[in-house]
Amino acid sequence: MEKIIVEQSPSLHGRVKVSGAKNAVLPIVAACLLSREKCIIENVPNLMDVEVLCELLSSIGADVKKAKKDELSINSKWIDNFDVPYSLTRKMRASFLVMGPLLARMGRARISLPGGCAIGSRPIDLHLKGFEALGAEIVMENGYIDAKADKLKGNSIYLDFPSVGATENILMAATLAEGQTIIENAAEEPEIVDLANFLIKMGAKIIGAGTDTIRIEGMDELKGAKHQVIPDRIEAGTYMVGAAMTRGDIIIDNVVSLHLHPLIAKLKETGALIEESEDGSIRVIGQEQILRTNIKTMPYPGFPTDMQAQMMALLSIAKGTSVVMETVFENRFMHVDELRKMGAQIHTDDRCAIIEGVEYLTGAQVKATDLRAGAALVLAGLVAKGRTIIDNIYHIDRGYDHIEEKLRSLGAIIYRKKE
């Protein structure tokens, strides 16, 4: 079993390039099922989740090839199976994103309840509500969901919560539905805009992606397309927090600063200096004294829940008392116990965490309880006295492309070890 070892490191300095967005590439790969023609996806990150989803598409008949280091060629012309293997869906939640495209393309999709990070219930009822509104018949039994529809029909769908996954799944299904579909209270994340841009290249008619109301005019078929995935704002944010924590000075390339404004605002409140460049880069200069701040996670354009754990690691060494409110997922404080092992003073009450900043953290043996918790522990290890040993690192590999190599290039002392 592999572990990541992090030693107390010097301040991070240098340049690092961000990979394609995990949360954008996964629905885009799933969307390739909607066409009978070849699709080319560029700026694809080297992630375990991407590998699993590609394996899933191959298992139902798609021809998936790695054309180049960061490029995928996907041809779904020959898909012949609507029954998605449990062995793959249990590995990650994003596997459920194939349900909308399969239902629209083949008239049926059968899939087990998805797995992934245990950060909350993340119910799929909004996905199913949307499919039913489009005319699908849903049957749930023995841990499987079986959806059928001779032909999906457009409808108006109001989401009780602006769920990213539900918005994406319904959006994809609606592209081949008969008539117009309107998704109200839709999620507004940049990754949804990227998915919509890809679908539009395939011939879909979509208006309003990135707002709370999306309109889709259904088509008889979609064509193949070539698309470059947007940069990963969460990966960029993780390195930004790393610069602030280590009192470093780094330039992060291949970013869209607009996507990072909620994080930029909070990092500035902690004292970090941030320079945005028109060339797609951001410079972060950490200061000797890290200041307290309060955070409340919200759907985009609010502060992202995927950056909450990393910011909590930063605030654990800030001067003063900070408060973090988690409103998106009900079980996203599992990293708190791990940070406490390193000396952090954090008290939780339901979805509220109170962080009393300490002078320093101490290395310890900890485990990555989920993807972003793993990133937070890596960052904490950079500033902790001694050595930090992180278990369950498969969570980190699900969402970070060569995180150790990139951090080492900035001066971090970090490596993997098999035990």
Short mmCIF file of C-alpha atoms in Angstrom, two decimals:
data_model
loop_
_atom_site.label_atom_id
_atom_site.label_comp_id
_atom_site.label_asym_id
_atom_site.label_seq_id
_atom_site.Cartn_x
_atom_site.Cartn_y
_atom_site.Cartn_z
CA MET A 1 0.00 0.00 0.00
CA GLU A 2 1.32 3.44 -0.96
CA LYS A 3 1.58 6.38 1.39
CA ILE A 4 2.52 10.01 0.82
CA ILE A 5 5.28 11.31 3.08
CA VAL A 6 5.53 15.07 3.66
CA GLU A 7 8.42 16.70 5.53
CA GLN A 8 8.40 20.23 6.89
CA SER A 9 9.38 22.16 3.80
CA PRO A 10 10.85 25.51 2.81
CA SER A 11 8.53 28.24 1.51
CA LEU A 12 7.11 27.30 -1.88
CA HIS A 13 8.69 29.22 -4.78
CA GLY A 14 8.50 28.94 -8.54
CA ARG A 15 5.85 28.24 -11.21
CA VAL A 16 3.33 25.45 -11.49
CA LYS A 17 0.87 24.64 -14.26
CA VAL A 18 -2.69 23.59 -13.49
CA SER A 19 -4.20 20.58 -15.28
CA GLY A 20 -7.65 20.24 -16.81
CA ALA A 21 -10.59 20.36 -14.42
CA LYS A 22 -11.62 17.03 -12.91
CA ASN A 23 -15.20 18.23 -12.41
CA ALA A 24 -15.43 19.37 -16.04
CA VAL A 25 -13.78 16.46 -17.84
CA LEU A 26 -15.94 13.76 -16.23
CA PRO A 27 -19.33 15.00 -17.53
CA ILE A 28 -17.71 15.86 -20.87
CA VAL A 29 -16.44 12.27 -21.23
CA ALA A 30 -19.93 11.00 -20.32
CA ALA A 31 -21.46 13.34 -22.91
CA CYS A 32 -19.51 11.58 -25.67
CA LEU A 33 -22.11 8.79 -25.35
CA LEU A 34 -24.66 11.13 -26.95
CA SER A 35 -23.00 11.02 -30.38
CA ARG A 36 -22.31 8.25 -32.88
CA GLU A 37 -19.24 10.13 -34.09
CA LYS A 38 -15.73 10.48 -32.70
CA CYS A 39 -15.03 13.15 -30.07
CA ILE A 40 -11.61 14.51 -29.13
CA ILE A 41 -11.10 15.84 -25.59
CA GLU A 42 -7.96 17.89 -24.89
CA ASN A 43 -6.34 19.06 -21.64
CA VAL A 44 -7.43 15.83 -19.92
CA PRO A 45 -5.90 15.43 -16.44
CA ASN A 46 -4.14 12.20 -15.49
CA LEU A 47 -6.55 11.11 -12.75
CA MET A 48 -7.86 7.84 -11.40
CA ASP A 49 -11.46 9.05 -11.81
CA VAL A 50 -10.88 9.71 -15.51
CA GLU A 51 -9.41 6.21 -15.93
CA VAL A 52 -12.40 4.61 -14.22
CA LEU A 53 -14.92 6.52 -16.34
CA CYS A 54 -13.05 5.62 -19.54
CA GLU A 55 -13.07 1.98 -18.47
CA LEU A 56 -16.81 2.27 -17.86
CA LEU A 57 -17.43 3.65 -21.35
CA SER A 58 -15.29 0.88 -22.86
CA SER A 59 -17.29 -1.75 -20.94
CA ILE A 60 -20.50 -0.73 -22.70
CA GLY A 61 -18.98 -0.69 -26.18
CA ALA A 62 -17.33 2.72 -26.67
CA ASP A 63 -13.93 2.94 -28.34
CA VAL A 64 -11.77 4.95 -25.95
CA LYS A 65 -8.16 5.73 -26.79
CA LYS A 66 -5.51 7.95 -25.26
CA ALA A 67 -4.44 9.82 -28.37
CA LYS A 68 -1.75 11.88 -26.61
CA LYS A 69 -0.56 12.43 -23.05
CA ASP A 70 -3.49 14.73 -22.23
CA GLU A 71 -5.89 13.87 -25.05
CA LEU A 72 -8.70 11.34 -25.35
CA SER A 73 -10.38 10.00 -28.47
CA ILE A 74 -13.86 8.59 -27.79
CA ASN A 75 -16.16 6.99 -30.36
CA SER A 76 -19.51 5.78 -28.99
CA LYS A 77 -20.91 4.59 -32.32
CA TRP A 78 -20.89 0.94 -31.26
CA ILE A 79 -22.25 1.11 -27.70
CA ASP A 80 -24.46 -1.93 -27.21
CA ASN A 81 -25.08 -2.11 -23.49
CA PHE A 82 -27.20 0.00 -21.15
CA ASP A 83 -26.24 -2.03 -18.06
CA VAL A 84 -23.31 -0.34 -16.31
CA PRO A 85 -21.05 -2.68 -14.24
CA TYR A 86 -21.30 -2.34 -10.46
CA SER A 87 -17.56 -2.93 -10.14
CA LEU A 88 -16.98 0.48 -11.77
CA THR A 89 -19.87 2.57 -10.46
CA ARG A 90 -18.98 1.74 -6.86
CA LYS A 91 -15.60 3.44 -7.32
CA MET A 92 -16.87 6.97 -7.89
CA ARG A 93 -20.01 9.02 -7.82
CA ALA A 94 -19.43 10.64 -11.21
CA SER A 95 -20.19 7.29 -12.85
CA PHE A 96 -23.87 8.20 -12.44
CA LEU A 97 -23.38 10.92 -15.07
CA VAL A 98 -23.64 8.29 -17.82
CA MET A 99 -27.29 7.69 -16.95
CA GLY A 100 -28.64 10.78 -18.73
CA PRO A 101 -26.70 10.19 -21.97
CA LEU A 102 -27.51 6.45 -22.04
CA LEU A 103 -31.20 7.06 -21.39
CA ALA A 104 -31.35 9.66 -24.16
CA ARG A 105 -29.31 7.65 -26.67
CA MET A 106 -30.50 4.09 -26.02
CA GLY A 107 -33.84 4.56 -24.31
CA ARG A 108 -32.69 2.72 -21.21
CA ALA A 109 -30.02 2.87 -18.52
CA ARG A 110 -29.45 0.51 -15.64
CA ILE A 111 -26.89 1.51 -13.05
CA SER A 112 -26.11 0.74 -9.42
CA LEU A 113 -26.13 3.42 -6.78
CA PRO A 114 -22.82 5.30 -7.15
CA GLY A 115 -19.84 5.42 -4.79
CA GLY A 116 -17.16 8.07 -4.27
CA CYS A 117 -16.12 10.26 -1.35
CA ALA A 118 -18.19 9.77 1.82
CA ILE A 119 -18.73 13.50 2.36
CA GLY A 120 -22.50 13.33 2.68
CA SER A 121 -25.60 11.67 1.36
CA ARG A 122 -25.61 13.61 -1.94
CA PRO A 123 -28.95 12.07 -2.91
CA ILE A 124 -29.65 11.28 -6.55
CA ASP A 125 -33.36 12.08 -6.20
CA LEU A 126 -32.96 15.32 -8.18
CA HIS A 127 -31.42 13.38 -11.09
CA LEU A 128 -34.33 10.92 -11.06
CA LYS A 129 -36.91 13.69 -10.67
CA GLY A 130 -35.51 15.28 -13.82
CA PHE A 131 -35.54 12.03 -15.79
CA GLU A 132 -39.13 11.34 -14.74
CA ALA A 133 -40.14 14.84 -15.83
CA LEU A 134 -38.65 14.02 -19.23
CA GLY A 135 -40.88 10.94 -19.44
CA ALA A 136 -38.67 8.17 -18.08
CA GLU A 137 -40.04 5.32 -16.01
CA ILE A 138 -37.80 4.69 -13.00
CA VAL A 139 -37.60 1.42 -11.07
CA MET A 140 -35.30 0.99 -8.05
CA GLU A 141 -34.57 -2.49 -6.72
CA ASN A 142 -31.65 -4.51 -5.35
CA GLY A 143 -29.40 -1.47 -5.25
CA TYR A 144 -29.93 -0.70 -8.95
CA ILE A 145 -31.77 2.06 -10.78
CA ASP A 146 -33.43 1.07 -14.05
CA ALA A 147 -34.66 3.94 -16.23
CA LYS A 148 -36.63 3.45 -19.46
CA ALA A 149 -38.12 5.79 -22.05
CA ASP A 150 -39.08 5.18 -25.67
CA LYS A 151 -38.42 8.87 -26.36
CA LEU A 152 -37.66 11.58 -23.83
CA LYS A 153 -39.90 14.65 -24.07
CA GLY A 154 -38.92 18.18 -23.04
CA ASN A 155 -40.41 19.66 -19.89
CA SER A 156 -39.92 22.37 -17.27
CA ILE A 157 -37.88 21.09 -14.32
CA TYR A 158 -37.30 22.96 -11.06
CA LEU A 159 -34.42 21.71 -8.93
CA ASP A 160 -35.03 21.98 -5.18
CA PHE A 161 -31.27 22.57 -4.78
CA PRO A 162 -28.84 23.77 -7.48
CA SER A 163 -27.16 20.37 -7.73
CA VAL A 164 -24.21 20.29 -10.12
CA GLY A 165 -24.59 16.59 -10.95
CA ALA A 166 -28.35 16.78 -11.48
CA THR A 167 -28.01 19.87 -13.68
CA GLU A 168 -25.39 18.10 -15.82
CA ASN A 169 -27.29 14.82 -16.10
CA ILE A 170 -30.59 16.48 -17.02
CA LEU A 171 -28.85 18.86 -19.42
CA MET A 172 -27.24 15.96 -21.30
CA ALA A 173 -30.46 13.94 -21.45
CA ALA A 174 -32.44 16.95 -22.69
CA THR A 175 -30.19 17.47 -25.72
CA LEU A 176 -31.84 14.45 -27.42
CA ALA A 177 -35.33 14.93 -25.96
CA GLU A 178 -38.27 15.96 -28.10
CA GLY A 179 -39.07 19.67 -27.70
CA GLN A 180 -37.80 22.23 -25.21
CA THR A 181 -36.53 21.58 -21.70
CA ILE A 182 -36.13 24.32 -19.10
CA ILE A 183 -34.03 23.68 -15.98
CA GLU A 184 -34.80 26.20 -13.24
CA ASN A 185 -32.65 26.77 -10.14
CA ALA A 186 -29.84 25.18 -12.13
CA ALA A 187 -26.29 25.06 -10.79
CA GLU A 188 -24.08 27.84 -12.22
CA GLU A 189 -20.57 26.35 -11.85
CA PRO A 190 -17.96 26.99 -14.56
CA GLU A 191 -17.80 23.23 -15.17
CA ILE A 192 -21.45 23.29 -16.29
CA VAL A 193 -20.66 26.08 -18.73
CA ASP A 194 -17.78 23.99 -20.08
CA LEU A 195 -20.06 20.97 -20.54
CA ALA A 196 -22.65 23.14 -22.31
CA ASN A 197 -19.96 24.57 -24.62
CA PHE A 198 -18.92 21.03 -25.57
CA LEU A 199 -22.54 20.01 -26.21
CA ILE A 200 -23.06 23.11 -28.36
CA LYS A 201 -20.02 22.09 -30.45
CA MET A 202 -21.78 18.74 -30.89
CA GLY A 203 -24.79 20.56 -32.30
CA ALA A 204 -26.94 20.99 -29.19
CA LYS A 205 -29.06 24.12 -28.78
CA ILE A 206 -28.49 25.44 -25.25
CA ILE A 207 -29.08 28.91 -23.81
CA GLY A 208 -28.39 30.11 -20.27
CA ALA A 209 -25.63 27.80 -19.00
CA GLY A 210 -23.93 29.59 -16.14
CA THR A 211 -27.20 31.16 -14.99
CA ASP A 212 -29.98 29.68 -12.84
CA THR A 213 -32.18 28.96 -15.88
CA ILE A 214 -31.01 26.77 -18.77
CA ARG A 215 -33.06 26.21 -21.92
CA ILE A 216 -32.38 23.24 -24.19
CA GLU A 217 -33.99 22.59 -27.57
CA GLY A 218 -33.83 18.85 -28.22
CA MET A 219 -32.16 17.51 -31.37
CA ASP A 220 -32.57 14.23 -33.26
CA GLU A 221 -28.84 13.55 -33.03
CA LEU A 222 -25.51 15.11 -32.05
CA LYS A 223 -22.27 15.02 -33.99
CA GLY A 224 -18.68 14.54 -32.90
CA ALA A 225 -16.64 17.48 -31.63
CA LYS A 226 -13.22 18.58 -30.41
CA HIS A 227 -12.96 20.40 -27.09
CA GLN A 228 -10.36 21.62 -24.61
CA VAL A 229 -11.28 21.23 -20.94
CA ILE A 230 -11.07 24.31 -18.72
CA PRO A 231 -8.35 24.56 -16.03
CA ASP A 232 -9.05 23.03 -12.63
CA ARG A 233 -9.95 25.87 -10.26
CA ILE A 234 -9.73 23.59 -7.21
CA GLU A 235 -6.23 22.39 -8.08
CA ALA A 236 -5.22 26.02 -8.64
CA GLY A 237 -6.83 26.98 -5.33
CA THR A 238 -4.95 24.24 -3.50
CA TYR A 239 -1.58 25.59 -4.68
CA MET A 240 -2.67 29.12 -3.83
CA VAL A 241 -3.41 28.06 -0.25
CA GLY A 242 -0.06 26.22 -0.19
CA ALA A 243 1.74 29.45 -1.07
CA ALA A 244 -0.08 31.32 1.70
CA MET A 245 0.54 28.59 4.29
CA THR A 246 4.26 28.28 3.61
CA ARG A 247 4.76 32.06 3.27
CA GLY A 248 5.89 31.36 -0.27
CA ASP A 249 5.84 33.16 -3.60
CA ILE A 250 4.52 31.16 -6.56
CA ILE A 251 3.05 31.79 -9.99
CA ILE A 252 0.24 29.46 -11.07
CA ASP A 253 -0.22 29.09 -14.82
CA ASN A 254 -3.25 27.96 -16.84
CA VAL A 255 -5.94 29.46 -14.62
CA VAL A 256 -9.16 31.41 -15.13
CA SER A 257 -9.00 33.98 -12.35
CA LEU A 258 -12.73 34.74 -12.60
CA HIS A 259 -13.44 31.20 -11.40
CA LEU A 260 -11.25 31.83 -8.34
CA HIS A 261 -12.62 35.16 -7.12
CA PRO A 262 -14.37 33.78 -4.00
CA LEU A 263 -11.12 32.12 -2.91
CA ILE A 264 -9.01 35.13 -3.86
CA ALA A 265 -11.17 37.35 -1.67
CA LYS A 266 -10.73 35.08 1.35
CA LEU A 267 -6.99 34.61 0.85
CA LYS A 268 -6.59 38.38 0.75
CA GLU A 269 -8.45 38.57 4.06
CA THR A 270 -5.83 36.24 5.55
CA GLY A 271 -3.12 38.66 4.42
CA ALA A 272 -1.87 37.01 1.23
CA LEU A 273 -0.89 39.23 -1.68
CA ILE A 274 -2.40 38.15 -4.99
CA GLU A 275 -1.63 39.44 -8.46
CA GLU A 276 -3.89 38.48 -11.37
CA SER A 277 -2.37 38.51 -14.85
CA GLU A 278 -4.06 38.76 -18.22
CA ASP A 279 -1.89 35.91 -19.53
CA GLY A 280 -3.82 33.28 -17.52
CA SER A 281 -1.62 33.20 -14.45
CA ILE A 282 -1.91 34.20 -10.79
CA ARG A 283 0.89 35.10 -8.40
CA VAL A 284 0.40 34.40 -4.68
CA ILE A 285 2.76 35.86 -2.09
CA GLY A 286 2.30 34.57 1.44
CA GLN A 287 2.94 36.83 4.43
CA GLU A 288 4.68 36.04 7.72
CA GLN A 289 1.51 36.60 9.72
CA ILE A 290 -1.60 34.72 8.59
CA LEU A 291 -4.81 36.47 9.67
CA ARG A 292 -8.10 34.91 10.73
CA THR A 293 -11.23 35.00 8.60
CA ASN A 294 -14.69 33.43 8.41
CA ILE A 295 -15.91 31.20 5.58
CA LYS A 296 -19.34 29.95 4.53
CA THR A 297 -19.46 27.46 1.68
CA MET A 298 -22.14 28.06 -0.93
CA PRO A 299 -23.01 26.94 -4.46
CA TYR A 300 -21.13 28.90 -7.15
CA PRO A 301 -20.45 31.82 -7.23
CA GLY A 302 -20.11 31.43 -3.46
CA PHE A 303 -17.10 29.98 -1.70
CA PRO A 304 -16.55 26.43 -3.01
CA THR A 305 -17.05 23.51 -0.66
CA ASP A 306 -14.15 21.80 -2.46
CA MET A 307 -11.78 24.42 -0.97
CA GLN A 308 -13.13 24.28 2.58
CA ALA A 309 -10.71 21.64 3.92
CA GLN A 310 -7.63 23.34 2.44
CA MET A 311 -8.66 26.71 3.90
CA MET A 312 -9.23 25.08 7.29
CA ALA A 313 -5.65 23.83 7.22
CA LEU A 314 -4.51 27.41 6.55
CA LEU A 315 -6.71 28.88 9.30
CA SER A 316 -5.38 26.34 11.80
CA ILE A 317 -2.12 28.32 11.85
CA ALA A 318 -3.71 31.79 11.50
CA LYS A 319 -3.61 34.40 14.26
CA GLY A 320 -6.96 34.45 16.07
CA THR A 321 -10.24 32.55 15.84
CA SER A 322 -11.89 31.65 12.54
CA VAL A 323 -15.30 30.18 11.83
CA VAL A 324 -16.15 27.85 8.91
CA MET A 325 -19.76 27.08 8.00
CA GLU A 326 -20.38 24.14 5.63
CA THR A 327 -23.78 24.46 3.94
CA VAL A 328 -23.34 22.18 0.91
CA PHE A 329 -22.47 18.75 2.39
CA GLU A 330 -23.47 17.56 5.84
CA ASN A 331 -20.45 15.33 6.42
CA ARG A 332 -17.52 17.35 5.17
CA PHE A 333 -15.63 17.84 8.43
CA MET A 334 -13.99 14.41 8.51
CA HIS A 335 -10.58 16.04 8.04
CA VAL A 336 -10.99 17.82 11.37
CA ASP A 337 -9.95 14.77 13.42
CA GLU A 338 -6.90 14.30 11.21
CA LEU A 339 -5.84 17.94 11.56
CA ARG A 340 -6.31 17.62 15.33
CA LYS A 341 -3.76 14.80 15.32
CA MET A 342 -1.34 17.39 13.98
CA GLY A 343 -2.09 19.83 16.78
CA ALA A 344 -4.86 21.93 15.23
CA GLN A 345 -7.37 23.37 17.69
CA ILE A 346 -10.71 22.86 15.96
CA HIS A 347 -14.14 22.47 17.57
CA THR A 348 -17.20 21.43 15.57
CA ASP A 349 -20.92 21.74 16.16
CA ASP A 350 -23.00 20.22 13.40
CA ARG A 351 -22.00 22.19 10.26
CA CYS A 352 -19.96 24.83 12.07
CA ALA A 353 -16.24 24.62 12.85
CA ILE A 354 -14.40 27.03 15.16
CA ILE A 355 -10.66 27.15 14.57
CA GLU A 356 -8.30 28.57 17.17
CA GLY A 357 -5.08 29.32 15.36
CA VAL A 358 -1.95 27.67 16.79
CA GLU A 359 1.69 28.68 16.42
CA TYR A 360 2.66 25.48 14.64
CA LEU A 361 1.46 22.01 13.62
CA THR A 362 3.28 18.74 14.27
CA GLY A 363 3.75 15.87 11.83
CA ALA A 364 1.64 12.77 12.46
CA GLN A 365 0.26 9.65 10.79
CA VAL A 366 -3.07 10.63 9.24
CA LYS A 367 -5.46 9.39 6.57
CA ALA A 368 -7.12 11.06 3.61
CA THR A 369 -10.81 10.61 4.45
CA ASP A 370 -11.82 12.08 1.10
CA LEU A 371 -10.28 13.84 -1.89
CA ARG A 372 -10.09 17.40 -0.59
CA ALA A 373 -9.28 16.29 2.95
CA GLY A 374 -6.23 14.56 1.49
CA ALA A 375 -5.10 17.79 -0.15
CA ALA A 376 -5.57 19.66 3.14
CA LEU A 377 -3.36 17.14 4.96
CA VAL A 378 -0.64 17.48 2.31
CA LEU A 379 -0.67 21.26 2.82
CA ALA A 380 -0.63 20.87 6.59
CA GLY A 381 2.34 18.52 6.27
CA LEU A 382 4.33 21.17 4.42
CA VAL A 383 4.34 23.45 7.48
CA ALA A 384 4.17 20.86 10.28
CA LYS A 385 7.29 20.17 12.35
CA GLY A 386 8.63 16.72 11.56
CA ARG A 387 7.17 14.16 9.19
CA THR A 388 3.55 13.61 8.12
CA ILE A 389 2.52 10.19 6.77
CA ILE A 390 -0.73 10.14 4.81
CA ASP A 391 -2.70 6.92 4.23
CA ASN A 392 -5.67 6.29 1.87
CA ILE A 393 -3.97 8.35 -0.82
CA TYR A 394 -6.12 6.83 -3.58
CA HIS A 395 -8.54 9.63 -2.70
CA ILE A 396 -5.87 12.19 -3.62
CA ASP A 397 -5.09 10.38 -6.89
CA ARG A 398 -8.76 10.62 -7.84
CA GLY A 399 -8.51 14.39 -8.20
CA TYR A 400 -4.91 15.68 -8.35
CA ASP A 401 -2.65 15.21 -11.36
CA HIS A 402 0.91 14.44 -10.11
CA ILE A 403 0.52 16.51 -6.95
CA GLU A 404 3.86 15.40 -5.46
CA GLU A 405 5.83 16.22 -8.61
CA LYS A 406 4.26 19.65 -8.90
CA LEU A 407 4.87 20.47 -5.24
CA ARG A 408 8.45 19.18 -5.44
CA SER A 409 9.05 21.54 -8.36
CA LEU A 410 8.13 24.36 -5.95
CA GLY A 411 10.56 23.16 -3.27
CA ALA A 412 8.33 20.88 -1.20
CA ILE A 413 9.78 17.77 0.45
CA ILE A 414 7.18 15.18 -0.52
CA TYR A 415 7.37 11.64 -1.89
CA ARG A 416 5.56 8.30 -2.07
CA LYS A 417 6.50 5.16 -0.25
CA LYS A 418 5.21 1.59 -0.55
CA GLU A 419 4.70 -0.34 2.66
#
